[in-house]
Structures are given as C-alpha cells and as structure tokens.
C-alpha cells in the first residue's frame, strides 16, 4: 500500500493563516463536529464518503481530519486507491489548537 501524505496541525494552521485555499474535509460524526470544526472545512462523515465521490476532483488535493487521525487515515487510503490526492492531518482535532467554529 502506498504511503499516505500527512500534514501536521501546525502546518495546516500556517497555511490557513497565509490565506491558502485548501480543501479540508472533516470525517467525524455529527455530534463530534457540533463541538467545532476548522473554519472552511466541509463535513462528510466517514461512512458517507463512498456515496459522495462525485464531490471530489482528482485535480485537487484534499486534507482529511477526524478526532485522532485514525478514521481520516482510513479515508485517505480508500480515496488514494481511487486515484485522489489526499493528505491526513496527523493527530486529528485532539492536536488542533487553532480556531474552530
């Protein structure tokens, strides 16, 4: 299996602060995102990813986030096998110290 690219919460925060346009997808459950998401992130639950493949564009890179980075890692493996460019935020929201909304 091909290695998944990662990004740290700190790297992601710097990119957002620099105004970079990023495709961020939060794959946590509804009750988890109710506690706050990274501004600009799209919420698609992990179990809903296969039904939402038409949302993704193979020319863009997507950064996936969950609570600890385990579920988002699984989503990354799945989408990478389908030919998408993905990156997993390591440590998940447990390690996110930036803004949430």
Short mmCIF file of C-alpha atoms in Angstrom, two decimals:
data_model
loop_
_atom_site.label_atom_id
_atom_site.label_comp_id
_atom_site.label_asym_id
_atom_site.label_seq_id
_atom_site.Cartn_x
_atom_site.Cartn_y
_atom_site.Cartn_z
CA UNK A 1 0.00 0.00 0.00
CA UNK A 2 1.32 3.41 -0.93
CA UNK A 3 2.27 5.72 1.93
CA UNK A 4 -0.26 8.45 2.79
CA UNK A 5 0.98 12.06 2.77
CA UNK A 6 0.50 13.79 6.11
CA UNK A 7 0.25 17.33 7.37
CA UNK A 8 0.66 18.44 10.97
CA UNK A 9 -1.95 20.64 12.67
CA UNK A 10 0.73 23.36 12.90
CA UNK A 11 1.49 23.18 9.15
CA UNK A 12 -2.21 23.33 8.34
CA UNK A 13 -2.72 26.32 10.64
CA UNK A 14 0.16 28.19 8.96
CA UNK A 15 -1.31 27.51 5.50
CA UNK A 16 -4.73 28.78 6.61
CA UNK A 17 -3.23 31.87 8.23
CA UNK A 18 -1.33 32.54 4.98
CA UNK A 19 -4.67 32.55 3.19
CA UNK A 20 -4.06 29.38 1.16
CA UNK A 21 -7.16 27.90 -0.49
CA UNK A 22 -7.36 24.38 0.91
CA UNK A 23 -9.83 21.54 0.51
CA UNK A 24 -10.37 20.33 4.09
CA UNK A 25 -12.80 17.52 4.83
CA UNK A 26 -13.84 16.59 8.38
CA UNK A 27 -14.99 12.94 8.51
CA UNK A 28 -16.17 12.89 12.13
CA UNK A 29 -19.73 12.12 13.19
CA UNK A 30 -22.37 14.86 13.57
CA UNK A 31 -22.14 15.01 17.37
CA UNK A 32 -18.34 15.40 17.17
CA UNK A 33 -18.38 18.31 14.71
CA UNK A 34 -21.02 20.03 16.85
CA UNK A 35 -18.11 20.79 19.21
CA UNK A 36 -16.36 22.78 16.49
CA UNK A 37 -14.73 22.38 13.10
CA UNK A 38 -11.79 24.06 11.40
CA UNK A 39 -13.24 27.10 9.57
CA UNK A 40 -13.75 26.33 5.89
CA UNK A 41 -13.79 22.56 6.36
CA UNK A 42 -16.52 20.52 4.69
CA UNK A 43 -18.24 17.89 6.81
CA UNK A 44 -18.70 14.48 5.17
CA UNK A 45 -18.98 11.61 7.66
CA UNK A 46 -16.55 8.75 7.06
CA UNK A 47 -19.40 6.36 6.26
CA UNK A 48 -20.78 8.79 3.66
CA UNK A 49 -17.52 9.18 1.68
CA UNK A 50 -18.19 6.37 -0.85
CA UNK A 51 -21.61 7.88 -1.69
CA UNK A 52 -20.03 11.35 -2.13
CA UNK A 53 -17.18 10.54 -4.53
CA UNK A 54 -18.66 12.98 -7.05
CA UNK A 55 -17.78 15.81 -4.62
CA UNK A 56 -14.07 15.09 -5.07
CA UNK A 57 -11.96 16.26 -8.00
CA UNK A 58 -8.84 14.26 -8.95
CA UNK A 59 -7.02 17.50 -9.81
CA UNK A 60 -7.27 18.86 -6.25
CA UNK A 61 -5.61 17.76 -3.02
CA UNK A 62 -7.83 17.11 -0.02
CA UNK A 63 -6.82 17.26 3.63
CA UNK A 64 -8.79 14.87 5.84
CA UNK A 65 -9.43 15.34 9.53
CA UNK A 66 -11.06 13.32 12.31
CA UNK A 67 -10.66 13.18 16.09
CA UNK A 68 -7.29 11.40 16.28
CA UNK A 69 -6.35 10.80 12.58
CA UNK A 70 -7.25 7.08 12.50
CA UNK A 71 -10.54 7.39 10.60
CA UNK A 72 -9.23 10.12 8.33
CA UNK A 73 -6.25 7.86 7.60
CA UNK A 74 -8.61 5.09 6.50
CA UNK A 75 -10.48 7.54 4.27
CA UNK A 76 -7.15 8.66 2.78
CA UNK A 77 -6.16 5.07 1.92
CA UNK A 78 -9.56 4.46 0.34
CA UNK A 79 -9.53 7.64 -1.76
CA UNK A 80 -5.88 7.29 -2.74
CA UNK A 81 -6.69 3.83 -4.13
CA UNK A 82 -9.40 5.53 -6.24
CA UNK A 83 -6.79 7.92 -7.66
CA UNK A 84 -7.40 11.02 -5.49
CA UNK A 85 -4.71 13.28 -3.99
CA UNK A 86 -5.06 13.13 -0.22
CA UNK A 87 -3.28 14.20 2.93
CA UNK A 88 -4.09 13.18 6.52
CA UNK A 89 -3.86 15.71 9.37
CA UNK A 90 -1.85 13.74 11.89
CA UNK A 91 -3.13 13.75 15.47
CA UNK A 92 -6.56 14.97 14.40
CA UNK A 93 -8.66 17.51 16.26
CA UNK A 94 -7.16 16.32 19.55
CA UNK A 95 -3.97 18.16 18.48
CA UNK A 96 -5.64 21.14 16.80
CA UNK A 97 -5.04 24.35 18.73
CA UNK A 98 -6.25 26.72 16.01
CA UNK A 99 -9.60 28.36 15.55
CA UNK A 100 -12.82 26.32 15.37
CA UNK A 101 -16.33 27.36 14.54
#
